[in-house]
Tab-separated table of C-alpha atoms and ligand atoms in Angstrom:
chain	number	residue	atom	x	y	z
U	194	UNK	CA	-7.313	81.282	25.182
U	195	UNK	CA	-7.194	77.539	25.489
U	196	UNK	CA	-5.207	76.063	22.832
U	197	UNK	CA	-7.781	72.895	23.261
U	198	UNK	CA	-10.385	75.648	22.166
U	199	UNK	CA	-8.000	76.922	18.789
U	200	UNK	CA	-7.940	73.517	17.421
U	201	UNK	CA	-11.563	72.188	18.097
U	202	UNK	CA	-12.665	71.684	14.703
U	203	UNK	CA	-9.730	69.255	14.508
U	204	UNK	CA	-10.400	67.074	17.402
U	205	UNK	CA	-11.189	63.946	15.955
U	206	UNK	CA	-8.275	64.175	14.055
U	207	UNK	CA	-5.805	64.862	17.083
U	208	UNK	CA	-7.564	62.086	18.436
U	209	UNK	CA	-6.773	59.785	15.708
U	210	UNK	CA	-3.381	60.865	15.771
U	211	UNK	CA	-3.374	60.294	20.038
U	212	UNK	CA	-4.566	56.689	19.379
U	213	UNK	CA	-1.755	55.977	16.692
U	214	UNK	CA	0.767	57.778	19.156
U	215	UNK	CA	-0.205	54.935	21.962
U	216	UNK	CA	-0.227	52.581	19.193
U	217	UNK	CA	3.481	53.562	17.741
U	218	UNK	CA	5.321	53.043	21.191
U	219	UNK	CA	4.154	49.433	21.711
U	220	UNK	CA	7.179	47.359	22.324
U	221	UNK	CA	7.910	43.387	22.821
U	222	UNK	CA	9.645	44.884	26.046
U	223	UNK	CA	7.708	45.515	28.676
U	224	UNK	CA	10.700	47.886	30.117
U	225	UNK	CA	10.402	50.090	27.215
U	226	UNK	CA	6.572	50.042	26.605
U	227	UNK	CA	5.967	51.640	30.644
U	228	UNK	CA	8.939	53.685	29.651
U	229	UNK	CA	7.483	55.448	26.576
U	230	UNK	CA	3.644	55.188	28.106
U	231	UNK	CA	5.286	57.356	30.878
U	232	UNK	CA	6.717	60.088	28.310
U	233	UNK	CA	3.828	59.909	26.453
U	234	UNK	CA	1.408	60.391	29.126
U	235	UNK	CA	2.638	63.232	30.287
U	236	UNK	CA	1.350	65.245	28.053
U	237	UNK	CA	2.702	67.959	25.459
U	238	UNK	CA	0.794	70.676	23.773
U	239	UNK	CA	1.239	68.334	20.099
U	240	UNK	CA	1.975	71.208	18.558
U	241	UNK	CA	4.074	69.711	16.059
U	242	UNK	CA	1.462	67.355	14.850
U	243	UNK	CA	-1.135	70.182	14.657
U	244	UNK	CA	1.350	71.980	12.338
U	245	UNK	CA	1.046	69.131	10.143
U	246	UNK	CA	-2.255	68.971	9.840
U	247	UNK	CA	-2.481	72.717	9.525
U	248	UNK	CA	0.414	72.741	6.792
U	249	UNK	CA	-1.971	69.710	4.793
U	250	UNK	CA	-4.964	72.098	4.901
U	251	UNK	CA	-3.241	73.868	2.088
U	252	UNK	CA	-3.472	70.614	-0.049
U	253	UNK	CA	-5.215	67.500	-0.707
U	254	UNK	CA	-6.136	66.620	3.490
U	255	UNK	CA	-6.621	63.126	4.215
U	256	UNK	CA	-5.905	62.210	7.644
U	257	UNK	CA	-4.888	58.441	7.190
U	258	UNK	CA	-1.936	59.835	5.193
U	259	UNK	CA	-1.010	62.754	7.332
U	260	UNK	CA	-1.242	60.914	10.661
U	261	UNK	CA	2.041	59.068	8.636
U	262	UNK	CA	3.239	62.429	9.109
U	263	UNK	CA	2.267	63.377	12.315
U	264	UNK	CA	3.103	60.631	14.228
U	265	UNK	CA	6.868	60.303	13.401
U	266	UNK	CA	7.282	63.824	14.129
U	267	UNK	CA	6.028	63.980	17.298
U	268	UNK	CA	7.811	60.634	17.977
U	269	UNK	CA	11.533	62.293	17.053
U	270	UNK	CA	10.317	64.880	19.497
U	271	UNK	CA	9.366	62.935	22.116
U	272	UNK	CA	12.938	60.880	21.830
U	273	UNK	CA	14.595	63.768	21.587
U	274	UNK	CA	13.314	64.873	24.839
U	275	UNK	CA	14.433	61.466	26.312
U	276	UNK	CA	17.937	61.555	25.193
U	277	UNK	CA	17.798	65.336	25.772
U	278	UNK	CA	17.132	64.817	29.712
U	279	UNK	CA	20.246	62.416	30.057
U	280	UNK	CA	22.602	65.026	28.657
U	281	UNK	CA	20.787	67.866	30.699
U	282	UNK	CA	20.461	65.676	33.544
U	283	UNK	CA	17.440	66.789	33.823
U	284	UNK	CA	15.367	65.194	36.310
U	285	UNK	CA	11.935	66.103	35.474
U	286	UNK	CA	9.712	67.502	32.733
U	287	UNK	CA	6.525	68.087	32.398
U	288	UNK	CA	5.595	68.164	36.399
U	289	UNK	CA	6.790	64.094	35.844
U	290	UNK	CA	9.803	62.544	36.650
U	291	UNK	CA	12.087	61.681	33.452
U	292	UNK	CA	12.816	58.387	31.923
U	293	UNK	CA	16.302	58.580	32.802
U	294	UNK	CA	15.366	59.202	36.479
U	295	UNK	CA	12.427	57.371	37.168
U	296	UNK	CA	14.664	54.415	35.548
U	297	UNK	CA	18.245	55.292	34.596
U	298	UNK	CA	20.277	56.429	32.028
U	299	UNK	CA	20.274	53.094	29.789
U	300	UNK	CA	16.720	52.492	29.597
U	301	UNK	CA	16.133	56.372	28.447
U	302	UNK	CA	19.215	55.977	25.740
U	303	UNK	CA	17.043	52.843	24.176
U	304	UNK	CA	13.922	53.810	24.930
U	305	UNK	CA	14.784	56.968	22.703
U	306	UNK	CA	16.075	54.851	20.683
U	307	UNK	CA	13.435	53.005	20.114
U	308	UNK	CA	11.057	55.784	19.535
U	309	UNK	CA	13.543	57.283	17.054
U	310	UNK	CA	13.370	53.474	15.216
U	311	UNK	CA	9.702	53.440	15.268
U	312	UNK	CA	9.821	57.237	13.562
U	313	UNK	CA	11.402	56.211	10.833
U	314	UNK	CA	8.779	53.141	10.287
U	315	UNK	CA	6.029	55.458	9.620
U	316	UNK	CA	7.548	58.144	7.609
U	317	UNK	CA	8.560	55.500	5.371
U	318	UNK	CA	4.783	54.449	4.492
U	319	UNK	CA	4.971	57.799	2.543
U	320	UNK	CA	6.538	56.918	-0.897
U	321	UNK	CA	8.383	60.047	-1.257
U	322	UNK	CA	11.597	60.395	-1.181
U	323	UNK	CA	11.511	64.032	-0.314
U	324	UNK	CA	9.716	63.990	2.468
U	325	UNK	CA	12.117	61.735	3.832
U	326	UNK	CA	14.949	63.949	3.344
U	327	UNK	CA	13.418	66.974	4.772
U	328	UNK	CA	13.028	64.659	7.982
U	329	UNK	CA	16.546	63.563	7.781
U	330	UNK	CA	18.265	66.637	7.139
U	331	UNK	CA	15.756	68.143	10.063
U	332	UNK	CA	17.003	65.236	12.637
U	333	UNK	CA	21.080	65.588	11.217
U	334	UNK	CA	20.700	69.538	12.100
U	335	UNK	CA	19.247	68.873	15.883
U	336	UNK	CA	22.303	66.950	16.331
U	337	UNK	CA	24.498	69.211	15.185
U	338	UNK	CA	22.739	72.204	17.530
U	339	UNK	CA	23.103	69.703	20.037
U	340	UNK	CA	26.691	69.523	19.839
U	341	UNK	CA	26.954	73.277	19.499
U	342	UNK	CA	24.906	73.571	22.354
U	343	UNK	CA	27.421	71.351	24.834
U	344	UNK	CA	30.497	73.554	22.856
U	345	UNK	CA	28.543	76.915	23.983
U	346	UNK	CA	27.351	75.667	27.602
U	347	UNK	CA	29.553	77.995	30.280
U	348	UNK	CA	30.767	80.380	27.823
U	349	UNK	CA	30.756	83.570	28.259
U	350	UNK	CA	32.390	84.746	24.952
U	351	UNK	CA	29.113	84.152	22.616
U	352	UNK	CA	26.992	86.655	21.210
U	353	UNK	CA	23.369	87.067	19.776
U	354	UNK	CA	24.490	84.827	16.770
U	355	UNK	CA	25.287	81.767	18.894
U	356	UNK	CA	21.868	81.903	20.763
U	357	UNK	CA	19.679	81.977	17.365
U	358	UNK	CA	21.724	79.415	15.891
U	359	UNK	CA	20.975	77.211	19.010
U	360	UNK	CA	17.548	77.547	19.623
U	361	UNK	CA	17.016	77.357	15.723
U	362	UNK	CA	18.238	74.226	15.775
U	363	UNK	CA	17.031	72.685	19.066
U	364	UNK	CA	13.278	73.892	18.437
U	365	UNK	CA	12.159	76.383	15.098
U	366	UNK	CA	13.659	73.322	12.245
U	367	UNK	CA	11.715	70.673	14.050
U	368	UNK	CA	8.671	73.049	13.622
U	369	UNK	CA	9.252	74.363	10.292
U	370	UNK	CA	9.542	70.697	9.136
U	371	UNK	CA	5.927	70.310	10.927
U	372	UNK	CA	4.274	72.680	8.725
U	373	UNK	CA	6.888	72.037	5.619
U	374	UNK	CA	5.892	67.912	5.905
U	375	UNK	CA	2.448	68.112	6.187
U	376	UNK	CA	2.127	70.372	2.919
U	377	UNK	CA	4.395	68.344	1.127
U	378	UNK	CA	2.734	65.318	1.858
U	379	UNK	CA	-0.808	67.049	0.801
U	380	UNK	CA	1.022	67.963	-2.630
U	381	UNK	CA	0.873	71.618	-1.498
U	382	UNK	CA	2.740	73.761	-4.160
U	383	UNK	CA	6.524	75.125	-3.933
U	384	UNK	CA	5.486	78.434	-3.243
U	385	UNK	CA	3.362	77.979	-0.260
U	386	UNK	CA	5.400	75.139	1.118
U	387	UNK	CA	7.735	77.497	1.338
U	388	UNK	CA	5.611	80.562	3.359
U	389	UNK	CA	4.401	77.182	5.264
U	390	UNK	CA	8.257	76.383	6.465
U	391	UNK	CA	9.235	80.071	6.949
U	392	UNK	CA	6.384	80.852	9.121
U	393	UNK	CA	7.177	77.734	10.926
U	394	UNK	CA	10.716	78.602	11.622
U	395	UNK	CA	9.508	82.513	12.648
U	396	UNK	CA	7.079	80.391	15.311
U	397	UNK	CA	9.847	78.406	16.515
U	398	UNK	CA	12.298	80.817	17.655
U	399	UNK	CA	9.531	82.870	19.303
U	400	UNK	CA	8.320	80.610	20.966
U	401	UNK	CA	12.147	78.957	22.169
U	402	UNK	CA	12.846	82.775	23.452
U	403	UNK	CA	9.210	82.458	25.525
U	404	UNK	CA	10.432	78.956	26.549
U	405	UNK	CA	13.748	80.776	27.790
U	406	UNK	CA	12.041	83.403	28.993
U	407	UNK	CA	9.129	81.528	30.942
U	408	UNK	CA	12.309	79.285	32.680
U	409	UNK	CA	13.635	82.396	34.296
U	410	UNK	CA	10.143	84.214	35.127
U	411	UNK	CA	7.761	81.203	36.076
U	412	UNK	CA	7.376	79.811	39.159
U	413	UNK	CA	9.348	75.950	39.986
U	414	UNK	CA	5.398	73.921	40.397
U	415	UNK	CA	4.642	76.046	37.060
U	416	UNK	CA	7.645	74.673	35.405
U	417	UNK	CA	7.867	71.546	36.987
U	418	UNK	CA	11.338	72.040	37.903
U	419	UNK	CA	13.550	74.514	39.485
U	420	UNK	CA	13.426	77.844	37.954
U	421	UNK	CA	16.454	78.897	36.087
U	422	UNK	CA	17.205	75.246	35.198
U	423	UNK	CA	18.601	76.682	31.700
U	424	UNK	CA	21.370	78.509	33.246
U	425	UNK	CA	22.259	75.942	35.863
U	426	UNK	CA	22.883	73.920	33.421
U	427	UNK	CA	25.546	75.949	31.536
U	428	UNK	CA	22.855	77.356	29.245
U	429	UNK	CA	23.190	80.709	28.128
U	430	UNK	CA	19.609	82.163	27.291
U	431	UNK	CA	18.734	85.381	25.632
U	432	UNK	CA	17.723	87.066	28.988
U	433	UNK	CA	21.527	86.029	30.974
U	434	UNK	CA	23.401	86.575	27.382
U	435	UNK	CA	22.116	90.437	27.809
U	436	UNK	CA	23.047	90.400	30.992
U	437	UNK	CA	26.471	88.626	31.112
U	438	UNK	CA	28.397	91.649	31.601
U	439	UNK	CA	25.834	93.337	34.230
U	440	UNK	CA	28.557	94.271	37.168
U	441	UNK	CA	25.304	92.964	39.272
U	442	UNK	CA	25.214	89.583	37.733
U	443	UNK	CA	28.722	88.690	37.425
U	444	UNK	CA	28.919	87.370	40.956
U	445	UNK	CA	26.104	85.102	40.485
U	446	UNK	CA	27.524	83.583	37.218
U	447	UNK	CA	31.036	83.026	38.461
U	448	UNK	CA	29.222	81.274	41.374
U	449	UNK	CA	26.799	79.491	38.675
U	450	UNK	CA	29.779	78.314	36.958
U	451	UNK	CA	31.864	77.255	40.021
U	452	UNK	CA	28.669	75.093	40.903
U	453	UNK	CA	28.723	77.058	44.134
U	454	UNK	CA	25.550	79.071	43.845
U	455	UNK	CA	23.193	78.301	47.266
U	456	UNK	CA	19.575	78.341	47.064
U	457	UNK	CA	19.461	81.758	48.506
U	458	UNK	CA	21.479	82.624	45.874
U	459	UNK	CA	19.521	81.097	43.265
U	460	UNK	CA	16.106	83.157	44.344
U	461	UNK	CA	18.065	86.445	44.672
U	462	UNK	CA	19.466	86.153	40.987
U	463	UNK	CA	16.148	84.886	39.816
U	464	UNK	CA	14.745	88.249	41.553
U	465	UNK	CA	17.302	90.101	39.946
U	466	UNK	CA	16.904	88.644	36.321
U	467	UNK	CA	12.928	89.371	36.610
U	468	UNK	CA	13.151	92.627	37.401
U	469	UNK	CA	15.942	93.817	34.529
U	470	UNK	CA	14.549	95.017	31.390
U	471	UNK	CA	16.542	91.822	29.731
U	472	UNK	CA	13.227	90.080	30.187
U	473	UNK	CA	11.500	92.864	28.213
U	474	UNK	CA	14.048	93.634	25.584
U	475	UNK	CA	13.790	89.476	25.469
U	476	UNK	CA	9.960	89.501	24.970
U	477	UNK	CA	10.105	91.746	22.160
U	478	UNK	CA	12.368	89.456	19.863
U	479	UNK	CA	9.933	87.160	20.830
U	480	UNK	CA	7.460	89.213	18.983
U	481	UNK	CA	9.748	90.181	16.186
U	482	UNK	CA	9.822	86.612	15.275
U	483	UNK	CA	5.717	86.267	15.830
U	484	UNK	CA	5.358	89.440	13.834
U	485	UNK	CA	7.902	88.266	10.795
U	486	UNK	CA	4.852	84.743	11.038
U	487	UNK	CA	2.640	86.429	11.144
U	488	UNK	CA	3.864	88.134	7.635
U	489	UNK	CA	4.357	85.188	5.901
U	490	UNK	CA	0.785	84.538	7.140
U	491	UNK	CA	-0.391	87.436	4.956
U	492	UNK	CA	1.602	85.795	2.058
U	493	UNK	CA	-0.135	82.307	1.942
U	494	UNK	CA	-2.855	81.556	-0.640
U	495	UNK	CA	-6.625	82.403	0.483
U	496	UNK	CA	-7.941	79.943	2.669
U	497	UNK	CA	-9.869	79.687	6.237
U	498	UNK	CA	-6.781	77.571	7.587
U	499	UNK	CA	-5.156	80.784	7.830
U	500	UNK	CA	-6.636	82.458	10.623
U	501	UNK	CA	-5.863	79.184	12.588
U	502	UNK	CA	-2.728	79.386	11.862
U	503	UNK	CA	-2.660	83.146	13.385
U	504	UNK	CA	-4.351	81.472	16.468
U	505	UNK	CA	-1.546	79.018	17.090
U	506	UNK	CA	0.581	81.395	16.410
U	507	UNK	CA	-0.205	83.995	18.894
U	508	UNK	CA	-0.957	81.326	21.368
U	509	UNK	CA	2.809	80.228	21.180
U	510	UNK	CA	4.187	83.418	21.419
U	511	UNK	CA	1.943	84.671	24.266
U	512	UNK	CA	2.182	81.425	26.631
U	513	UNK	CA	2.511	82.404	30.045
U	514	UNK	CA	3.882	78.545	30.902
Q	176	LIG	C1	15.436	70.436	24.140
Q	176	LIG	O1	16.135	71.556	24.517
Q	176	LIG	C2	16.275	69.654	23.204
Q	176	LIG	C3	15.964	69.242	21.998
Q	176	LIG	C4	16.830	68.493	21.079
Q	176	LIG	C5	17.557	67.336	21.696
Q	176	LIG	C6	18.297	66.585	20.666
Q	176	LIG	C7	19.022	65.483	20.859
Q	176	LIG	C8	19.728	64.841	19.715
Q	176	LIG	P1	16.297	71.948	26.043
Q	176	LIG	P2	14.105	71.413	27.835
Q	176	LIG	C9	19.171	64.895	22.203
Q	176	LIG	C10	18.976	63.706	19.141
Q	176	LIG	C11	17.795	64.191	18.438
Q	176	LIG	C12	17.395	63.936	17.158
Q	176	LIG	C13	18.091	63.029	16.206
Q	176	LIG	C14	16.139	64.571	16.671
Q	176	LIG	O2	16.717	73.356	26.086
Q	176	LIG	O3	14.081	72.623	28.700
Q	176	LIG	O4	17.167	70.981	26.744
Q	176	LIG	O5	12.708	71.028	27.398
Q	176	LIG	O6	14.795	71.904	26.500
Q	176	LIG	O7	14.896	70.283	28.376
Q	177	LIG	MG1	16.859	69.782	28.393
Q	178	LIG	MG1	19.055	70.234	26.168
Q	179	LIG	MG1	13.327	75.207	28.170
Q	180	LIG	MG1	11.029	72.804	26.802
């Protein structure tokens, strides 16, 4: 299924919240107005913003106030991903190149910066002081898993615990936030909030292990960059951390980590990878995680939001790319 198709009763609402998106990265500066029309334009599923709205359906919905919501959350996303693809080097994303390589390292640090800025102008429209901490305590955390992420890259001495708390913080907070903020905002009630932020979180981390997953099994033009990217990049994912002590696999991660892998080398461990039941054992914490959102689901009050929310749900956790 199309996810355009899940979330057609919505459109005009995404839409609104598109416009306000262009609207948001105006600049004075020309440099950083192509530079965030670029990132922008590229795309993204805006899943974060549909979590919003979705998490609002539970509460009083009115889509001038949540697009307040919306927009700064995709926004810190977005900037993330600038400032994320200087410290990955990364050189493209989303079948585009990067801000950082289509330009250069400076104009992607204030470009993000810029976007982060313009994040905290909306939120603040919302006169509520809690929403604004759940925000700031979301964006504190990301840095933190970002500097536990640099501390774990290369290491070969981390377990299962190291990996969740990673991809916790570099992807399920920002989406349990989605769904937690837009139900706060619509004066949802404690209890549901809180189903509303666990079943985010659950979503998250499945769909960060698909995300890991998907970087290992899809092709490079699928990806829109080279195929096991993650682990070039010192990144220990949940398929290579069940494999790190595979006498077949060594080799290739000593050569990984020496930077001396060839290209040869690279499709020969990528064959190896697919074809090892890490993938599978992999795919089924995926659906541990979808299966645990699914539950919390089940636990929300009555309403025909929830079977949307099941849609998205399964859609994230069954993306092939
Ligand atoms: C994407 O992870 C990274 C997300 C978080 C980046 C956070 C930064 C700190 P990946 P891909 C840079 C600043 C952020 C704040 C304050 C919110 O694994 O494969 O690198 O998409 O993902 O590059
Ligand atoms: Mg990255
Ligand atoms: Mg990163
Ligand atoms: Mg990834
Ligand atoms: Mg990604």
């Amino acid at each position: 299924m199309k996810l355009k198709l899940l979330y057609s009763d919505l459109k005009s609402d995404i839409d609104i919240i598109e416009k306000e998106l262009e609207k948001a990265v105006n600049s004075s500066s020309c440099l950083i107005n192509d530079a965030s029309l670029h990132l922008l334009q590229a795309g993204g599923k805006r899943i974060r913003p549909i979590f919003v709205l979705l998490g609002a359906k539970f509460g009083e919905y009115d889509i001038e106030k949540m697009k307040d919501v919306a927009v700064p959350v995709e926004l810190i996303h977005m900037a993330s991903l600038v400032h994320d693809d200087v410290i990955d080097d990364s050189n493209m994303r989303r079948g585009r190149p990067t801000v950082k390589s289509q330009w250069n390292n400076r104009v992607a640090m204030y470009t993000g910066d810029f976007i982060f800025a313009r994040a905290l102008e909306y939120i603040t429209k919302l006169e509520d002081p809690l929403v604004h901490q759940i925000l700031a305590r979301t964006m504190v955390e990301i840095c933190n898993g970002e500097v536990i992420q640099i501390e774990d890259k290369f290491r070969l001495d981390q377990g299962l615990k190291d990996y969740f708390r990673r991809i916790k913080r570099k992807t399920a907070l920002l989406i349990s936030s989605s769904c937690e903020l837009g139900a706060v905002a619509a004066g949802v009630d404690p209890k549901t909030v809180r189903h509303l932020k666990r079943f985010g979180y659950f979503v998250g981390m499945s769909f960060q292990i698909i995300d890991d997953v998907l970087d290992i099994m899809a092709t490079d033009k699928e990806l829109g960059k080279p195929a096991g990217s993650d682990l070039l990049q010192g990144n220990i994912t949940l398929p290579i951390l069940m494999l790190k002590d595979d006498p077949e696999m060594k080799p290739y991660l000593t050569k990984v980590f020496a930077g001396t892998l060839t290209e040869t080398e690279r499709q020969n461990m990528l064959q190896y990878v697919r074809k090892s039941d890490a993938i599978e054992q992999a795919n089924k914490m995926s659906d541990k995680y979808l299966k645990k959102a699914l539950q919390e689901i089940d636990a929300l009050p009555k309403h025909p939001v929830k079977k949307k929310l099941r849609d998205v749900a399964l859609f994230m956790g069954k993306r092939k790319f």
